[in-house]
Amino acid sequence: MITWLLSVAVLAGSGVVAGVLFAVALSVLPALITMPADRYVYAHQLIGKRWDPTMPIIVLSSTVIDVVLVFTADSGNGLFAVAAVLLLAVSIVSHFCNVPINRVVKSLDPESIPPDWRDPRPLWRRFHLLRTALALVAVVVNAVALVPA
C-alpha cells in the first residue's frame, strides 16, 4: 500500500514539475522574450513571487520519493534511480543557473534599467529548456517504471 501511494505521489510530483516547466517554456517565456526590458523585468518579478519555495519543494520531494522507491518498489528500481537523477539535475540547473539570473532580475528597478544591462533572457531560456527536457524525461521514466513487468 505504501509503495502504491509513493508511486502515485512521485508520478504526480514529477508530472507537476514537467507540466509547469513545459507551460512556462510554451507560453510564458515567449511572451517575456518579446517584451521591452522594463516590462520584462517587471513581469519577471511578478511571476517569480510564487515559484519559491513551491517548485523546489515539489522537485526535491519527488526526487526523495524516487530514491525511496529504488529500495522499496517490487520492480522498476533502476528506472526510479534514473528518474531521481533527472529530477536532481532539474534542481541543479535551477539552483545554479536560473536562480542566480532570477536574483539579478529581482534586484533591478524596472523603471531604471542600467544602460550597460545585459539581457539575461537568451541564457535563462537555454537553462530553462534544459531543465524542462530533463523534467519531461523524468516523468516519462517514472511512468514507465510504474508499468507492471
CSV table of C-alpha atoms in Angstrom, one decimal:
chain,number,residue,atom,x,y,z
A,1,MET,CA,0.0,0.0,0.0
A,2,ILE,CA,2.8,2.5,0.9
A,3,THR,CA,4.6,1.7,-2.3
A,4,TRP,CA,1.5,2.4,-4.3
A,5,LEU,CA,1.0,5.7,-2.5
A,6,LEU,CA,4.6,6.7,-3.1
A,7,SER,CA,4.2,5.7,-6.8
A,8,VAL,CA,1.2,7.9,-7.2
A,9,ALA,CA,2.9,10.8,-5.4
A,10,VAL,CA,6.1,10.5,-7.5
A,11,LEU,CA,4.1,10.4,-10.7
A,12,ALA,CA,2.0,13.4,-9.6
A,13,GLY,CA,5.0,15.4,-8.4
A,14,SER,CA,7.2,14.8,-11.4
A,15,GLY,CA,4.2,15.4,-13.6
A,16,VAL,CA,3.6,18.8,-12.0
A,17,VAL,CA,7.2,19.7,-12.4
A,18,ALA,CA,7.3,18.7,-16.0
A,19,GLY,CA,3.9,20.4,-16.7
A,20,VAL,CA,4.8,23.7,-15.0
A,21,LEU,CA,8.2,23.9,-16.8
A,22,PHE,CA,6.6,23.0,-20.1
A,23,ALA,CA,3.9,25.6,-19.7
A,24,VAL,CA,6.5,28.3,-18.9
A,25,ALA,CA,8.5,27.2,-22.0
A,26,LEU,CA,5.4,27.1,-24.2
A,27,SER,CA,3.6,30.3,-23.2
A,28,VAL,CA,5.3,32.5,-20.5
A,29,LEU,CA,8.8,32.5,-21.9
A,30,PRO,CA,7.8,33.6,-25.5
A,31,ALA,CA,5.8,36.4,-24.0
A,32,LEU,CA,8.7,37.5,-21.8
A,33,ILE,CA,11.2,37.4,-24.7
A,34,THR,CA,9.1,39.8,-26.8
A,35,MET,CA,8.7,42.5,-24.0
A,36,PRO,CA,10.8,45.6,-23.8
A,37,ALA,CA,13.4,45.4,-21.0
A,38,ASP,CA,11.4,47.4,-18.4
A,39,ARG,CA,8.2,45.3,-18.9
A,40,TYR,CA,10.2,42.1,-18.9
A,41,VAL,CA,11.9,42.9,-15.5
A,42,TYR,CA,8.5,43.9,-14.0
A,43,ALA,CA,6.7,40.8,-15.3
A,44,HIS,CA,9.6,38.5,-14.3
A,45,GLN,CA,9.5,39.9,-10.8
A,46,LEU,CA,5.7,39.4,-10.6
A,47,ILE,CA,5.8,35.8,-12.0
A,48,GLY,CA,8.7,34.8,-9.7
A,49,LYS,CA,7.0,35.6,-6.5
A,50,ARG,CA,5.1,32.3,-6.3
A,51,TRP,CA,7.8,29.9,-7.5
A,52,ASP,CA,9.9,29.8,-4.4
A,53,PRO,CA,9.6,27.7,-2.3
A,54,THR,CA,6.8,25.8,-4.1
A,55,MET,CA,8.8,24.4,-7.1
A,56,PRO,CA,11.9,23.4,-5.2
A,57,ILE,CA,9.8,21.6,-2.6
A,58,ILE,CA,8.0,19.6,-5.3
A,59,VAL,CA,11.1,18.8,-7.3
A,60,LEU,CA,13.1,17.7,-4.2
A,61,SER,CA,10.2,15.8,-2.7
A,62,SER,CA,9.7,13.9,-5.9
A,63,THR,CA,13.5,13.2,-6.0
A,64,VAL,CA,13.4,11.8,-2.5
A,65,ILE,CA,10.3,9.6,-3.3
A,66,ASP,CA,12.1,8.2,-6.3
A,67,VAL,CA,15.1,7.3,-4.1
A,68,VAL,CA,12.8,5.6,-1.6
A,69,LEU,CA,11.1,3.7,-4.5
A,70,VAL,CA,14.6,2.5,-5.7
A,71,PHE,CA,14.7,0.5,-2.4
A,72,THR,CA,11.0,-0.4,-1.8
A,73,ALA,CA,9.4,-1.0,-5.2
A,74,ASP,CA,8.9,-4.5,-6.5
A,75,SER,CA,10.0,-3.5,-10.0
A,76,GLY,CA,11.3,-0.6,-11.9
A,77,ASN,CA,14.0,0.2,-9.3
A,78,GLY,CA,16.6,1.2,-11.9
A,79,LEU,CA,14.2,3.4,-13.6
A,80,PHE,CA,13.3,5.1,-10.3
A,81,ALA,CA,17.0,5.8,-9.9
A,82,VAL,CA,17.3,7.3,-13.4
A,83,ALA,CA,14.2,9.5,-12.6
A,84,ALA,CA,15.8,10.6,-9.3
A,85,VAL,CA,19.0,11.6,-11.1
A,86,LEU,CA,17.0,13.5,-13.8
A,87,LEU,CA,15.0,15.4,-11.1
A,88,LEU,CA,18.2,16.1,-9.2
A,89,ALA,CA,19.6,17.6,-12.5
A,90,VAL,CA,16.5,19.8,-12.7
A,91,SER,CA,17.2,21.1,-9.3
A,92,ILE,CA,20.9,21.7,-10.0
A,93,VAL,CA,20.2,23.6,-13.2
A,94,SER,CA,17.5,25.6,-11.4
A,95,HIS,CA,19.7,26.4,-8.4
A,96,PHE,CA,23.0,27.1,-10.1
A,97,CYS,CA,21.8,28.6,-13.4
A,98,ASN,CA,18.2,30.0,-13.4
A,99,VAL,CA,18.0,31.2,-9.8
A,100,PRO,CA,21.2,33.4,-10.0
A,101,ILE,CA,19.7,35.1,-13.0
A,102,ASN,CA,16.4,35.5,-11.2
A,103,ARG,CA,18.1,37.2,-8.3
A,104,VAL,CA,19.8,39.7,-10.6
A,105,VAL,CA,16.4,40.5,-12.3
A,106,LYS,CA,14.7,40.8,-8.9
A,107,SER,CA,17.3,43.4,-7.8
A,108,LEU,CA,16.6,45.7,-10.8
A,109,ASP,CA,14.3,48.7,-10.8
A,110,PRO,CA,12.1,48.2,-13.9
A,111,GLU,CA,11.9,52.0,-14.3
A,112,SER,CA,15.7,52.5,-14.4
A,113,ILE,CA,17.4,49.7,-16.3
A,114,PRO,CA,21.1,50.4,-16.4
A,115,PRO,CA,22.4,51.4,-19.8
A,116,ASP,CA,25.0,48.6,-19.7
A,117,TRP,CA,22.3,46.0,-18.7
A,118,ARG,CA,23.0,42.6,-20.3
A,119,ASP,CA,19.7,41.0,-21.3
A,120,PRO,CA,19.6,37.6,-19.5
A,121,ARG,CA,16.7,36.2,-21.4
A,122,PRO,CA,18.6,34.1,-24.0
A,123,LEU,CA,20.7,32.4,-21.3
A,124,TRP,CA,17.8,32.0,-19.0
A,125,ARG,CA,15.8,30.4,-21.8
A,126,ARG,CA,18.6,27.9,-22.6
A,127,PHE,CA,18.8,26.8,-19.0
A,128,HIS,CA,15.0,26.6,-18.7
A,129,LEU,CA,14.7,24.5,-21.8
A,130,LEU,CA,17.3,22.1,-20.4
A,131,ARG,CA,15.5,21.7,-17.1
A,132,THR,CA,12.2,21.3,-19.0
A,133,ALA,CA,13.6,18.5,-21.1
A,134,LEU,CA,15.1,16.8,-18.0
A,135,ALA,CA,11.7,17.0,-16.2
A,136,LEU,CA,9.8,15.7,-19.2
A,137,VAL,CA,12.1,12.7,-19.4
A,138,ALA,CA,11.9,12.2,-15.7
A,139,VAL,CA,8.1,11.9,-15.7
A,140,VAL,CA,8.2,9.5,-18.6
A,141,VAL,CA,10.8,7.4,-16.9
A,142,ASN,CA,8.6,7.4,-13.7
A,143,ALA,CA,5.6,6.4,-15.7
A,144,VAL,CA,7.5,3.5,-17.4
A,145,ALA,CA,8.8,2.4,-14.0
A,146,LEU,CA,5.2,2.0,-12.8
A,147,VAL,CA,4.1,-0.2,-15.7
A,148,PRO,CA,3.9,-3.8,-14.5
A,149,ALA,CA,6.6,-6.0,-15.9
